[in-house]
Structure formats: C-alpha cells, structure tokens
Amino acid sequence: MTSAHAPVLRLASITKRFGPLTANDSISFDLAAGEVIALLGENGAGKTTLMNILFGHYVADEGTVEVFGTALPPGDPRAALDAGVGMVHQHFTLADNMTVLENIALGTESPWRLSFDRRRATARIRALATDFGLEVDPAATIAALTVGERQRVEILKALYRDARILILDEPTAVLTPIETEALFATLRKLVAKGLSIIFISHKLNEVLAISDRVLVLRSGKLSGERRTAGATRQELAALMVGQEVNPPAVPEVARGPVLLKLYGVSTGRNGTRQRLDDVSLKLIGGEITGLAGVSGNGQAALADLIAGLEKPVAGTVEIADQTVDDWSPRTALSAGIARIPEDRHAVGTIGDMSVAENVVIEQYRSPSFSKRGFLDWKAARSFAEELIRDYDVKCPSPEARIRLLSGGNMQKLILGRALDPDPSVILANQPTRGLDVGAISYVHGRLLAARQRGAAILLISEDLEEIMALSDRIIVMSKGRLSVPSARGERSVRDIAELMAGHG
Amino acid sequence: MRLEPRPAPGLPILLALPVGAILVTVVIASLLVLAAGASPLAVFGLVLKGAAGTQFALLETLTRATPLIFTGLAVAVAFRAKLWNIGAEAQLYAGAVATVVLGTGALPFPAPVLIPLLIIAAVMAGALLLLGPAILKTRFGVDEVVTTLLLNFIMLLFVSMLLEGVLKDPMGLGWPQSQKLIAEARLPRIITGKRLHYGFVLAIVSAVVVWIIMKKTALGYEMRAVGHNPTAARFAGIPVNLVLLKTAILSGGLAALAGFSEVAGLKGNLTLDLSPGFGYSGIVVAMLAMLNPLGVVAAAIFVAGIFVGADAMSRTAGVPSYIANVMVATALLTMVTAIMLTRFKVRWR
C-alpha cells in the first residue's frame, strides 16, 4: 500500500541522447496516487521518448525510474508492466483479426498452456468494463470496432494486467468530441479508484479539462510546471512554444479566376470507401475553400481525385478552363496542383530514404534535378538544405533518413516540397493533424501566404475550428455529396454541424 | 522474444556483417567436418587452396563466379524494387536458348557483329520471360514469387523438349544436347589455354553499369522508391507499374546474360546441366552483397570459391563436396539473420 503522499512514480534526471540530439535533458518529476499529470509539448519536444524510457522501450543515458519506491531495470518493458505501468499508444497495438477477449488476454497467459479459462476472463473484462464505463463486447472482432472502441480495448488491456499507472499517448487524436467526453469520464473513474494517469497531449483545452498538474516540455527540457487550477491557455501555450501564439489573421485578398473546376464528378467503387456522387466544385484563386465533414463521407475520394490518384467515372475535371483527359498524379503535378497528403508517414514520405531523396520526389524529372536520365544529387542536396533553412526544419542533415524526423518537421518538408514550385492549386488534406501549436500556426501561415499569392486552396479538415478560422468559403461533405458553399461567417457552427450530420 | 527497430548502422558494421556471417558459417561447417571424421583446419586449408591456392584454382573460381555475378545482379536489382524474382534460373536458360538458336549458324556474321547480336537476343529472351510474371503482378496482383519459381521448372522441361527435338544435335550420338556454336559466336578466352573467358569481363562491366544505374540515374531512384514505399511513390507521380516492368526487363536480361556467357564462353553448346542452380545461388549472392551491385562481384567470387574449393578438397580429404552446399546455405541464413540484427534489436524477456 502506498500512502497518498509517497509518489507512485518518480523520474530522476532522465537524459537521453540520439547522436547530437538531446531528446530528454535531465527531466525529473513525481506522480502521486490518484493524480493526473498532463505532459504537454510540441511534436519532437521529447514526450514520447520520455514515456518510452519509462516504459522500458528505450534505455536512458542517465537517470532512474522508480515505481512504488523500487527502481525499474532499464530497458525492460516486462518489468514496467509487472510493476503496474500500463501504456495506451497513439497507434493501437491490437491484432485486427482476433477478438477483444483474445487481444486483452494475449500475453498474460503462458504460451505453453493449451487452454485458458475464457469464462473467467470474460467475466473479469465485463466487470472492468462496467466499473469504468468501457463498454465493449468481449466476443467482438477488433476489425469490427470503431476507433473509440479500440481505444477502450487498449485501456482494458492495461487494467486487466492490474495497471496502477496509466500512460495515454495522444489519446484524443483519433476521437470524436463525444468519444473524448466518454474517455474523460472513464479517466475520472479510474482516478477515483486511486490510479495515477499520465496524459500526453498538445491540445490545451483537453489538458486543462482533465489534469491536476501540467508539465510542459520544450526541446527536451522541462520548461515549466503548473497546477491546472489557475493555469491559463495563453500561459501554457507560451511555455510550450516559447512565445505567445495568436490565431491566424486572415487579410482580405482580391479574388482570382477559377483555377480548378469539377463538374458532376462521380468516382467508382473502392472497397467500402464512400465514393463521390455527382460532385461539382470550383476552386478560386486567392480563396481558401474549407471542406468540413465527418470523416468517411467521401473526403478521401475527393482528395485522391484532386491528387490524381483516382480517375472520375463520370463528369469532368477542368484546370484553368482546360478539360483534363489523362488524369494521373503526374498530370496533376504538372498542372500546378500541390498536394499535402493526409498520411505523412505512409503516403507523404518514404521513411527509409533520405531527406534529399524525399524532397525531390515530385520534381526529379525537371531539368534542375536530372539530365538525360541522370540525377544531380548535388542539386537535390542543396534544394533540401534550402527547404530545411526556409521552412525551419529541425534535421541533422539532408542525408538523414526522413523517418527519424518528428511529425511536425516531416510536415514542414512536405509543405516545402509542395509549395516550392509556386502551385496554382493546393490540396491540403488534414494538414495540421497531430501537429503542435507552433507547427500548426506555421502551416496556417504558409497556406495563407499562398492564398495571398493568388493560389486556390482546398482545405480538408476534421477540425471545424480550423475550417472556420481559415476558410473564405465553407462546403460540407456528407455521403459523397457537397453542400451549397457558404461565405465566411454566413453559417453558424450549429448549421454546419447539422449539415455534417446529413440533415438540411 | 521481441524485435525493436534500431537506427541505421554505419559503414563499418555493414562491412563487418558478411565477414561475421562467413565466420559463423565456417564454425558451423567445422562441426560437420568433425562429424565426417576429418580435421576442420586441414579441410578448410584444402578448400582455400583449391579455390585460390594456384593460378589454375583462382582462374577456375573466377570462371565459376561469372554466371553467379550475372544472376546475383539480376536478383539484387529485382529485390531492390521488391520484385521477388526467384526465376533467374529460368531466365538463364532463356538466354542460353536464344544464344544457341541464333549462334549455331543461323546468323552468318563475323564475331564483332554476331556477339553483340547474341547478347541483345539473350537479354531480350530473359527480359520477356520475366515480363510475363511482372505483368501478371501489376495487372492482376498475381504473386511473382509463385510464378517465377514455377517458371523455372516449366523452362527446364521446355529446354528438355527442345534438346530432344528441334535443337537436338544430329551428330550428338543421341545425347540431349544442342549443336556447337559457330566459331564467330564464341567468346574468346582471356588467357589462351585456360577456361576463364571474356564473359567474366562482361560480368564486371555489367556490375559497374548496374551500380551506376542504381546510384546515379532516375530509374535507379524510382526503383528504390517503389521498393521502399510504393504508395508514396505512386502519390508522388512515379509510375509504379512501369518501373516494375522496367525492373523486370533489367533483371531478366541480366540473368539471361549468365546463360549466354556460359554457352558462348565456356560450354559451346546447350545441355540440360548447363546450370547447377546458378539462378538460385544468385539469391545467396545478392543477399550476401546486401543487394549492392559491386558487392555482388565479391559475393559471387566467395560463393564460387567455396564450390570450387570444396570440389578439390573432397578429392583429397574424402569429405563429400556437399559441404559446399551446406556452407553456402548456412552463409545465406547467417547473413539474413545478421541483416535482421542490424535493423532490429532482439530482446529476450
């Protein structure tokens, strides 16, 4: 038993270096029983590294981790688990083709046992689920669950192993607002039972809503610590980025011509994905068109269409009044369409190739990078150096493999690669998802600058606040169809939410 | 046991890998030699002497390495783009058939014209043979491991049919073998009276050319991009399917050069035992070289040395030359393990 005052977890001057980069610089803190600590910081601030050390995935260069007064052996996740530390990763670690029960019991049973008591395990899961508001059917297959339900399974998995300390890495990044509320209710119940929680996030309002104490990390250092009661958004944001942040100012810009026009476009079936159904859309120079909608309503198909990955089965695509016939990523690029893909890791970059190789991938055939089939690597390197400088990318060298970069830095490179040829149309699909405050305002600034220059921008986002703040016109997508556009301020949030739900 | 990714290893570790794999291989093979009742030191001494101890041995090793360089390059190129070409054996025979069909008198040209023509014909035959599986893969998603592997057996039976039929040498006393190439179609020997022929030079030149393609050209860049992440490559505008087809042409063509060089440089005619599995050994060679085209040359000479050395050793020491197969197989397994260990850390719970 621990008293309420002795810390359940103590990190003492943890330092971790990756080559020349110090990811964690002498970080110390205590976690008390029944306490929720929020670990706030930009991408690349060292949050995930710190938690990986705590959980035994990495070995710290200096410092110790103590759980309930005993030091954990470094680099041993099993010891962390046994000591009662549970972690819910940002990217779930569930086997899709197995049931909830199997996923939860996986690893708790000896592999040499031929059978295990399903009834008892099911009963235990059900009991935990009702106690903490984590309703999910133990017999359901993971593949059939929603993202919110999968996260509940992850939490149940930790509780099933008697976790007393729960680490949640960006748990709300994938949740809808309602699911987030439910998660917070669960967390409060857990805390009431004496569990301690470390909540990793870069969303200020969530941090303020759920935590008792906030620790702010900036470039690997603990830049501040505040009791949540009494802390303000501005104060925390300033600690996080080292400066005050302001909402983007959207200046007036003269409207240009229609640069991209979809007329009656439908796309074909693609698995279970929502297809486009008779979509007409105009993108106008000097305008940001915001596309709001609940995810899975055809945004992916529209983005793929404009990116050149998908061909329309009906309707026409016109770029600068020219009908396009042969439609491919390459024609989209040469027509001056810049694309910022939704998934930086799987689509936007090639993780095992270098920064230089990644930034020239859309332009390597141009005369500035290749002659008669031979690539000019010197030019590619200096282009990469230019982007690293101009877009303020933290990166050891153009030769570094891009997978080593943080999400924000990766996104800045993708942005630089896309915006460098001065595109006339920009497709920005979830451009700020998973980014921190500093990187978000950076991305917004670049998009607004392109708008100023006369580019037509399609901003697809699940973040309604972002859409409302940036867009000159807002269109709502529902079941593969588009709503009538509305000018800035014409529709209220409530009206847009109604359209998103498919009414009106 | 669990695997955790590691950061990219440095050059010294990369160079140490094959060396380590070979050392482990020698240790494991020693146990077998002991089991066969001989002294490992003596046996490996004999293998080394048989592979490189004399001028004759060294030339023999290089002769044996020649087809392995071609098939190793074929595999390295394909695997780089994640086109799993297991069919270098069949492509080798395709090259050999083309060489024999056109080189036994059908084209009455002088050597400087005929030999380049034969090279082009062989390359086209091998490229065509791999294009089939590549098109099936890109159009219909058919697994190329299955198609290329099975084509090996189909090709061998096809060659057998040819050698019993249209290509059978009427003067061959009934043996299933083709006619001899005409003199103008033969590759000259590098040293008169020795078996090493200009196919070896062609192999080295090919390795350098492939290295330049992979390192310096847009095509090599596209192949690597497609191999690492086809989704991102497609998004960026790289025509993924076209790149895979070009890879197939390059890979199949290189494997076919092994068949051309064995027929035109060494054997002079086509028989069913032209290749004792050079196509499969090419996979070992490419893996030992970690898919590096220049590394392929070194790896091919190493593998060839083991085979040639083991043959010589078994004549004197009485240990079966099968030990060479065991060593090559073990080298492949240890190398694959070593590559995995540089990419991942193993953690025992």
mmCIF file of N, CA and C in Angstrom, chain B residues 165-260:
data_model
loop_
_atom_site.group_PDB
_atom_site.id
_atom_site.type_symbol
_atom_site.label_atom_id
_atom_site.label_comp_id
_atom_site.label_asym_id
_atom_site.label_seq_id
_atom_site.Cartn_x
_atom_site.Cartn_y
_atom_site.Cartn_z
ATOM 1 N N GLY B 165 14.220 -32.398 -79.364
ATOM 2 C CA GLY B 165 13.529 -32.146 -80.629
ATOM 3 C C GLY B 165 14.306 -31.238 -81.555
ATOM 4 N N VAL B 166 13.754 -30.025 -81.768
ATOM 5 C CA VAL B 166 14.287 -29.165 -82.833
ATOM 6 C C VAL B 166 15.738 -28.762 -82.633
ATOM 7 N N LEU B 167 16.180 -28.645 -81.405
ATOM 8 C CA LEU B 167 17.559 -28.179 -81.187
ATOM 9 C C LEU B 167 18.561 -29.319 -81.041
ATOM 10 N N LYS B 168 18.081 -30.554 -81.164
ATOM 11 C CA LYS B 168 18.960 -31.706 -80.930
ATOM 12 C C LYS B 168 20.072 -31.755 -81.970
ATOM 13 N N ASP B 169 21.270 -31.975 -81.488
ATOM 14 C CA ASP B 169 22.429 -32.071 -82.376
ATOM 15 C C ASP B 169 22.377 -33.402 -83.126
ATOM 16 N N PRO B 170 22.220 -33.362 -84.479
ATOM 17 C CA PRO B 170 22.145 -34.638 -85.217
ATOM 18 C C PRO B 170 23.419 -35.458 -85.077
ATOM 19 N N MET B 171 24.558 -34.792 -84.805
ATOM 20 C CA MET B 171 25.815 -35.511 -84.670
ATOM 21 C C MET B 171 26.089 -35.876 -83.215
ATOM 22 N N GLY B 172 25.098 -35.708 -82.346
ATOM 23 C CA GLY B 172 25.343 -35.822 -80.900
ATOM 24 C C GLY B 172 25.208 -37.217 -80.358
ATOM 25 N N LEU B 173 25.178 -38.206 -81.195
ATOM 26 C CA LEU B 173 25.099 -39.595 -80.761
ATOM 27 C C LEU B 173 23.891 -39.836 -79.852
ATOM 28 N N GLY B 174 22.797 -39.073 -80.107
ATOM 29 C CA GLY B 174 21.572 -39.293 -79.342
ATOM 30 C C GLY B 174 21.513 -38.579 -78.019
ATOM 31 N N TRP B 175 22.595 -37.921 -77.618
ATOM 32 C CA TRP B 175 22.555 -37.184 -76.352
ATOM 33 C C TRP B 175 21.662 -35.953 -76.494
ATOM 34 N N PRO B 176 20.938 -35.609 -75.408
ATOM 35 C CA PRO B 176 20.129 -34.390 -75.475
ATOM 36 C C PRO B 176 20.995 -33.155 -75.358
ATOM 37 N N GLN B 177 21.615 -32.784 -76.453
ATOM 38 C CA GLN B 177 22.427 -31.585 -76.437
ATOM 39 C C GLN B 177 22.288 -30.879 -77.782
ATOM 40 N N SER B 178 22.570 -29.543 -77.736
ATOM 41 C CA SER B 178 22.417 -28.784 -78.970
ATOM 42 C C SER B 178 23.702 -28.876 -79.786
ATOM 43 N N GLN B 179 23.607 -28.350 -81.004
ATOM 44 C CA GLN B 179 24.817 -28.233 -81.817
ATOM 45 C C GLN B 179 25.781 -27.252 -81.164
ATOM 46 N N LYS B 180 27.040 -27.345 -81.535
ATOM 47 C CA LYS B 180 28.037 -26.378 -81.049
ATOM 48 C C LYS B 180 27.823 -25.022 -81.719
ATOM 49 N N LEU B 181 28.135 -23.941 -80.993
ATOM 50 C CA LEU B 181 28.107 -22.614 -81.609
ATOM 51 C C LEU B 181 29.159 -22.533 -82.694
ATOM 52 N N ILE B 182 28.889 -21.680 -83.706
ATOM 53 C CA ILE B 182 29.935 -21.468 -84.705
ATOM 54 C C ILE B 182 31.053 -20.643 -84.062
ATOM 55 N N ALA B 183 32.219 -20.705 -84.620
ATOM 56 C CA ALA B 183 33.405 -20.085 -84.012
ATOM 57 C C ALA B 183 33.218 -18.595 -83.789
ATOM 58 N N GLU B 184 32.492 -17.931 -84.728
ATOM 59 C CA GLU B 184 32.290 -16.487 -84.604
ATOM 60 C C GLU B 184 31.415 -16.120 -83.416
ATOM 61 N N ALA B 185 30.647 -17.110 -82.904
ATOM 62 C CA ALA B 185 29.739 -16.824 -81.801
ATOM 63 C C ALA B 185 30.398 -17.053 -80.449
ATOM 64 N N ARG B 186 31.611 -17.619 -80.449
ATOM 65 C CA ARG B 186 32.260 -17.959 -79.176
ATOM 66 C C ARG B 186 32.965 -16.742 -78.585
ATOM 67 N N LEU B 187 32.854 -16.617 -77.253
ATOM 68 C CA LEU B 187 33.616 -15.583 -76.554
ATOM 69 C C LEU B 187 35.044 -16.079 -76.399
ATOM 70 N N PRO B 188 36.031 -15.233 -76.706
ATOM 71 C CA PRO B 188 37.406 -15.693 -76.580
ATOM 72 C C PRO B 188 37.822 -15.898 -75.125
ATOM 73 N N ARG B 189 38.866 -16.713 -74.953
ATOM 74 C CA ARG B 189 39.421 -16.906 -73.609
ATOM 75 C C ARG B 189 40.294 -15.711 -73.256
ATOM 76 N N ILE B 190 40.369 -15.384 -71.975
ATOM 77 C CA ILE B 190 41.198 -14.249 -71.550
ATOM 78 C C ILE B 190 42.665 -14.640 -71.613
ATOM 79 N N ILE B 191 43.000 -15.849 -71.146
ATOM 80 C CA ILE B 191 44.363 -16.374 -71.258
ATOM 81 C C ILE B 191 44.257 -17.645 -72.100
ATOM 82 N N THR B 192 45.016 -17.716 -73.165
ATOM 83 C CA THR B 192 44.895 -18.870 -74.049
ATOM 84 C C THR B 192 45.201 -20.150 -73.280
ATOM 85 N N GLY B 193 44.379 -21.150 -73.523
ATOM 86 C CA GLY B 193 44.597 -22.432 -72.882
ATOM 87 C C GLY B 193 43.926 -22.560 -71.532
ATOM 88 N N LYS B 194 43.445 -21.444 -70.986
ATOM 89 C CA LYS B 194 42.729 -21.501 -69.695
ATOM 90 C C LYS B 194 41.236 -21.306 -69.951
ATOM 91 N N ARG B 195 40.417 -21.703 -68.951
ATOM 92 C CA ARG B 195 38.965 -21.664 -69.167
ATOM 93 C C ARG B 195 38.334 -20.281 -68.969
ATOM 94 N N LEU B 196 39.033 -19.379 -68.254
ATOM 95 C CA LEU B 196 38.422 -18.063 -67.991
ATOM 96 C C LEU B 196 38.225 -17.299 -69.305
ATOM 97 N N HIS B 197 36.995 -16.835 -69.535
ATOM 98 C CA HIS B 197 36.646 -16.231 -70.814
ATOM 99 C C HIS B 197 36.177 -14.790 -70.615
ATOM 100 N N TYR B 198 35.889 -14.101 -71.733
ATOM 101 C CA TYR B 198 35.506 -12.690 -71.657
ATOM 102 C C TYR B 198 34.117 -12.460 -71.059
ATOM 103 N N GLY B 199 33.396 -13.542 -70.790
ATOM 104 C CA GLY B 199 32.137 -13.401 -70.059
ATOM 105 C C GLY B 199 32.382 -12.769 -68.703
ATOM 106 N N PHE B 200 33.561 -13.088 -68.122
ATOM 107 C CA PHE B 200 33.897 -12.521 -66.812
ATOM 108 C C PHE B 200 34.018 -11.002 -66.912
ATOM 109 N N VAL B 201 34.674 -10.526 -67.961
ATOM 110 C CA VAL B 201 34.808 -9.075 -68.157
ATOM 111 C C VAL B 201 33.430 -8.446 -68.342
ATOM 112 N N LEU B 202 32.585 -9.127 -69.133
ATOM 113 C CA LEU B 202 31.226 -8.638 -69.349
ATOM 114 C C LEU B 202 30.478 -8.539 -68.010
ATOM 115 N N ALA B 203 30.727 -9.522 -67.133
ATOM 116 C CA ALA B 203 30.057 -9.534 -65.824
ATOM 117 C C ALA B 203 30.494 -8.344 -64.978
ATOM 118 N N ILE B 204 31.811 -8.080 -64.972
ATOM 119 C CA ILE B 204 32.312 -6.950 -64.178
ATOM 120 C C ILE B 204 31.743 -5.632 -64.722
ATOM 121 N N VAL B 205 31.768 -5.509 -66.059
ATOM 122 C CA VAL B 205 31.221 -4.288 -66.664
ATOM 123 C C VAL B 205 29.741 -4.143 -66.295
ATOM 124 N N SER B 206 29.011 -5.259 -66.356
ATOM 125 C CA SER B 206 27.587 -5.207 -66.004
ATOM 126 C C SER B 206 27.407 -4.724 -64.572
ATOM 127 N N ALA B 207 28.245 -5.225 -63.651
ATOM 128 C CA ALA B 207 28.123 -4.840 -62.244
ATOM 129 C C ALA B 207 28.312 -3.332 -62.093
ATOM 130 N N VAL B 208 29.317 -2.796 -62.798
ATOM 131 C CA VAL B 208 29.573 -1.356 -62.699
ATOM 132 C C VAL B 208 28.398 -0.567 -63.283
ATOM 133 N N VAL B 209 27.897 -1.044 -64.441
ATOM 134 C CA VAL B 209 26.770 -0.346 -65.071
ATOM 135 C C VAL B 209 25.550 -0.368 -64.144
ATOM 136 N N VAL B 210 25.272 -1.535 -63.569
ATOM 137 C CA VAL B 210 24.109 -1.634 -62.671
ATOM 138 C C VAL B 210 24.300 -0.714 -61.463
ATOM 139 N N TRP B 211 25.525 -0.664 -60.954
ATOM 140 C CA TRP B 211 25.806 0.217 -59.812
ATOM 141 C C TRP B 211 25.497 1.672 -60.178
ATOM 142 N N ILE B 212 25.933 2.062 -61.381
ATOM 143 C CA ILE B 212 25.670 3.439 -61.820
ATOM 144 C C ILE B 212 24.171 3.675 -61.972
ATOM 145 N N ILE B 213 23.477 2.682 -62.546
ATOM 146 C CA ILE B 213 22.024 2.838 -62.714
ATOM 147 C C ILE B 213 21.358 3.046 -61.359
ATOM 148 N N MET B 214 21.708 2.195 -60.383
ATOM 149 C CA MET B 214 21.032 2.266 -59.089
ATOM 150 C C MET B 214 21.358 3.560 -58.354
ATOM 151 N N LYS B 215 22.592 4.008 -58.513
ATOM 152 C CA LYS B 215 23.069 5.123 -57.701
ATOM 153 C C LYS B 215 22.805 6.484 -58.343
ATOM 154 N N LYS B 216 22.943 6.538 -59.646
ATOM 155 C CA LYS B 216 23.002 7.853 -60.285
ATOM 156 C C LYS B 216 21.807 8.200 -61.157
ATOM 157 N N THR B 217 21.036 7.218 -61.574
ATOM 158 C CA THR B 217 20.008 7.550 -62.567
ATOM 159 C C THR B 217 18.628 7.675 -61.944
ATOM 160 N N ALA B 218 17.744 8.317 -62.713
ATOM 161 C CA ALA B 218 16.354 8.464 -62.286
ATOM 162 C C ALA B 218 15.710 7.081 -62.134
ATOM 163 N N LEU B 219 16.053 6.163 -63.047
ATOM 164 C CA LEU B 219 15.453 4.837 -62.979
ATOM 165 C C LEU B 219 15.805 4.137 -61.657
ATOM 166 N N GLY B 220 17.087 4.199 -61.283
ATOM 167 C CA GLY B 220 17.502 3.570 -60.028
ATOM 168 C C GLY B 220 16.786 4.185 -58.838
ATOM 169 N N TYR B 221 16.653 5.495 -58.872
ATOM 170 C CA TYR B 221 15.943 6.210 -57.808
ATOM 171 C C TYR B 221 14.490 5.750 -57.739
ATOM 172 N N GLU B 222 13.867 5.636 -58.914
ATOM 173 C CA GLU B 222 12.479 5.182 -58.959
ATOM 174 C C GLU B 222 12.351 3.764 -58.426
ATOM 175 N N MET B 223 13.317 2.907 -58.798
ATOM 176 C CA MET B 223 13.251 1.519 -58.331
ATOM 177 C C MET B 223 13.352 1.455 -56.812
ATOM 178 N N ARG B 224 14.272 2.245 -56.246
ATOM 179 C CA ARG B 224 14.415 2.230 -54.783
ATOM 180 C C ARG B 224 13.162 2.784 -54.118
ATOM 181 N N ALA B 225 12.606 3.858 -54.690
ATOM 182 C CA ALA B 225 11.401 4.456 -54.104
ATOM 183 C C ALA B 225 10.245 3.454 -54.123
ATOM 184 N N VAL B 226 10.077 2.779 -55.265
ATOM 185 C CA VAL B 226 8.998 1.799 -55.379
ATOM 186 C C VAL B 226 9.221 0.646 -54.394
ATOM 187 N N GLY B 227 10.480 0.248 -54.231
ATOM 188 C CA GLY B 227 10.780 -0.839 -53.302
ATOM 189 C C GLY B 227 10.487 -0.466 -51.863
ATOM 190 N N HIS B 228 10.822 0.761 -51.488
ATOM 191 C CA HIS B 228 10.643 1.161 -50.085
ATOM 192 C C HIS B 228 9.191 1.472 -49.745
ATOM 193 N N ASN B 229 8.495 2.158 -50.627
ATOM 194 C CA ASN B 229 7.124 2.566 -50.305
ATOM 195 C C ASN B 229 6.349 2.864 -51.590
ATOM 196 N N PRO B 230 5.722 1.819 -52.162
ATOM 197 C CA PRO B 230 5.021 2.004 -53.435
ATOM 198 C C PRO B 230 3.872 3.012 -53.340
ATOM 199 N N THR B 231 3.209 3.086 -52.189
ATOM 200 C CA THR B 231 2.091 4.026 -52.050
ATOM 201 C C THR B 231 2.585 5.460 -52.178
ATOM 202 N N ALA B 232 3.664 5.775 -51.448
ATOM 203 C CA ALA B 232 4.207 7.128 -51.505
ATOM 204 C C ALA B 232 4.774 7.406 -52.893
ATOM 205 N N ALA B 233 5.373 6.410 -53.514
ATOM 206 C CA ALA B 233 5.937 6.594 -54.846
ATOM 207 C C ALA B 233 4.832 6.937 -55.843
ATOM 208 N N ARG B 234 3.719 6.212 -55.773
ATOM 209 C CA ARG B 234 2.603 6.465 -56.672
ATOM 210 C C ARG B 234 2.040 7.859 -56.436
ATOM 211 N N PHE B 235 1.898 8.224 -55.172
ATOM 212 C CA PHE B 235 1.368 9.552 -54.844
ATOM 213 C C PHE B 235 2.247 10.640 -55.442
ATOM 214 N N ALA B 236 3.563 10.420 -55.398
ATOM 215 C CA ALA B 236 4.488 11.444 -55.877
ATOM 216 C C ALA B 236 4.580 11.474 -57.396
ATOM 217 N N GLY B 237 3.845 10.593 -58.067
ATOM 218 C CA GLY B 237 3.824 10.632 -59.513
ATOM 219 C C GLY B 237 4.751 9.646 -60.200
ATOM 220 N N ILE B 238 5.394 8.777 -59.428
ATOM 221 C CA ILE B 238 6.225 7.747 -60.053
ATOM 222 C C ILE B 238 5.299 6.673 -60.610
ATOM 223 N N PRO B 239 5.440 6.345 -61.900
ATOM 224 C CA PRO B 239 4.575 5.310 -62.460
ATOM 225 C C PRO B 239 5.027 3.926 -61.963
ATOM 226 N N VAL B 240 4.445 3.507 -60.856
ATOM 227 C CA VAL B 240 4.945 2.321 -60.143
ATOM 228 C C VAL B 240 4.962 1.081 -61.028
ATOM 229 N N ASN B 241 3.863 0.848 -61.753
ATOM 230 C CA ASN B 241 3.813 -0.367 -62.567
ATOM 231 C C ASN B 241 4.851 -0.345 -63.678
ATOM 232 N N LEU B 242 5.017 0.811 -64.290
ATOM 233 C CA LEU B 242 6.015 0.927 -65.353
ATOM 234 C C LEU B 242 7.415 0.670 -64.803
ATOM 235 N N VAL B 243 7.691 1.184 -63.613
ATOM 236 C CA VAL B 243 9.003 0.968 -63.000
ATOM 237 C C VAL B 243 9.216 -0.520 -62.728
ATOM 238 N N LEU B 244 8.161 -1.203 -62.285
ATOM 239 C CA LEU B 244 8.296 -2.642 -62.032
ATOM 240 C C LEU B 244 8.566 -3.395 -63.337
ATOM 241 N N LEU B 245 7.941 -2.962 -64.424
ATOM 242 C CA LEU B 245 8.183 -3.632 -65.699
ATOM 243 C C LEU B 245 9.615 -3.377 -66.176
ATOM 244 N N LYS B 246 10.088 -2.145 -65.994
ATOM 245 C CA LYS B 246 11.486 -1.855 -66.375
ATOM 246 C C LYS B 246 12.445 -2.685 -65.527
ATOM 247 N N THR B 247 12.126 -2.815 -64.230
ATOM 248 C CA THR B 247 12.946 -3.637 -63.351
ATOM 249 C C THR B 247 12.988 -5.074 -63.851
ATOM 250 N N ALA B 248 11.826 -5.567 -64.282
ATOM 251 C CA ALA B 248 11.752 -6.944 -64.767
ATOM 252 C C ALA B 248 12.634 -7.117 -66.008
ATOM 253 N N ILE B 249 12.608 -6.135 -66.892
ATOM 254 C CA ILE B 249 13.419 -6.218 -68.105
ATOM 255 C C ILE B 249 14.905 -6.259 -67.742
ATOM 256 N N LEU B 250 15.299 -5.382 -66.824
ATOM 257 C CA LEU B 250 16.703 -5.318 -66.416
ATOM 258 C C LEU B 250 17.114 -6.621 -65.727
ATOM 259 N N SER B 251 16.282 -7.076 -64.798
ATOM 260 C CA SER B 251 16.621 -8.259 -64.025
ATOM 261 C C SER B 251 16.661 -9.513 -64.908
ATOM 262 N N GLY B 252 15.605 -9.693 -65.704
ATOM 263 C CA GLY B 252 15.560 -10.863 -66.578
ATOM 264 C C GLY B 252 16.712 -10.853 -67.572
ATOM 265 N N GLY B 253 17.032 -9.667 -68.089
ATOM 266 C CA GLY B 253 18.128 -9.550 -69.039
ATOM 267 C C GLY B 253 19.464 -9.932 -68.422
ATOM 268 N N LEU B 254 19.702 -9.493 -67.198
ATOM 269 C CA LEU B 254 20.961 -9.808 -66.525
ATOM 270 C C LEU B 254 21.083 -11.312 -66.287
ATOM 271 N N ALA B 255 19.982 -11.942 -65.851
ATOM 272 C CA ALA B 255 20.034 -13.387 -65.611
ATOM 273 C C ALA B 255 20.309 -14.127 -66.914
ATOM 274 N N ALA B 256 19.712 -13.628 -68.010
ATOM 275 C CA ALA B 256 19.902 -14.286 -69.298
ATOM 276 C C ALA B 256 21.352 -14.200 -69.762
ATOM 277 N N LEU B 257 22.049 -13.114 -69.369
ATOM 278 C CA LEU B 257 23.461 -12.982 -69.741
ATOM 279 C C LEU B 257 24.289 -14.121 -69.141
ATOM 280 N N ALA B 258 23.863 -14.637 -67.978
ATOM 281 C CA ALA B 258 24.554 -15.790 -67.405
ATOM 282 C C ALA B 258 24.482 -16.968 -68.359
ATOM 283 N N GLY B 259 23.287 -17.186 -68.942
ATOM 284 C CA GLY B 259 23.122 -18.285 -69.884
ATOM 285 C C GLY B 259 23.948 -18.064 -71.139
ATOM 286 N N PHE B 260 23.914 -16.825 -71.657
ATOM 287 C CA PHE B 260 24.719 -16.507 -72.842
ATOM 288 C C PHE B 260 26.192 -16.770 -72.575
#
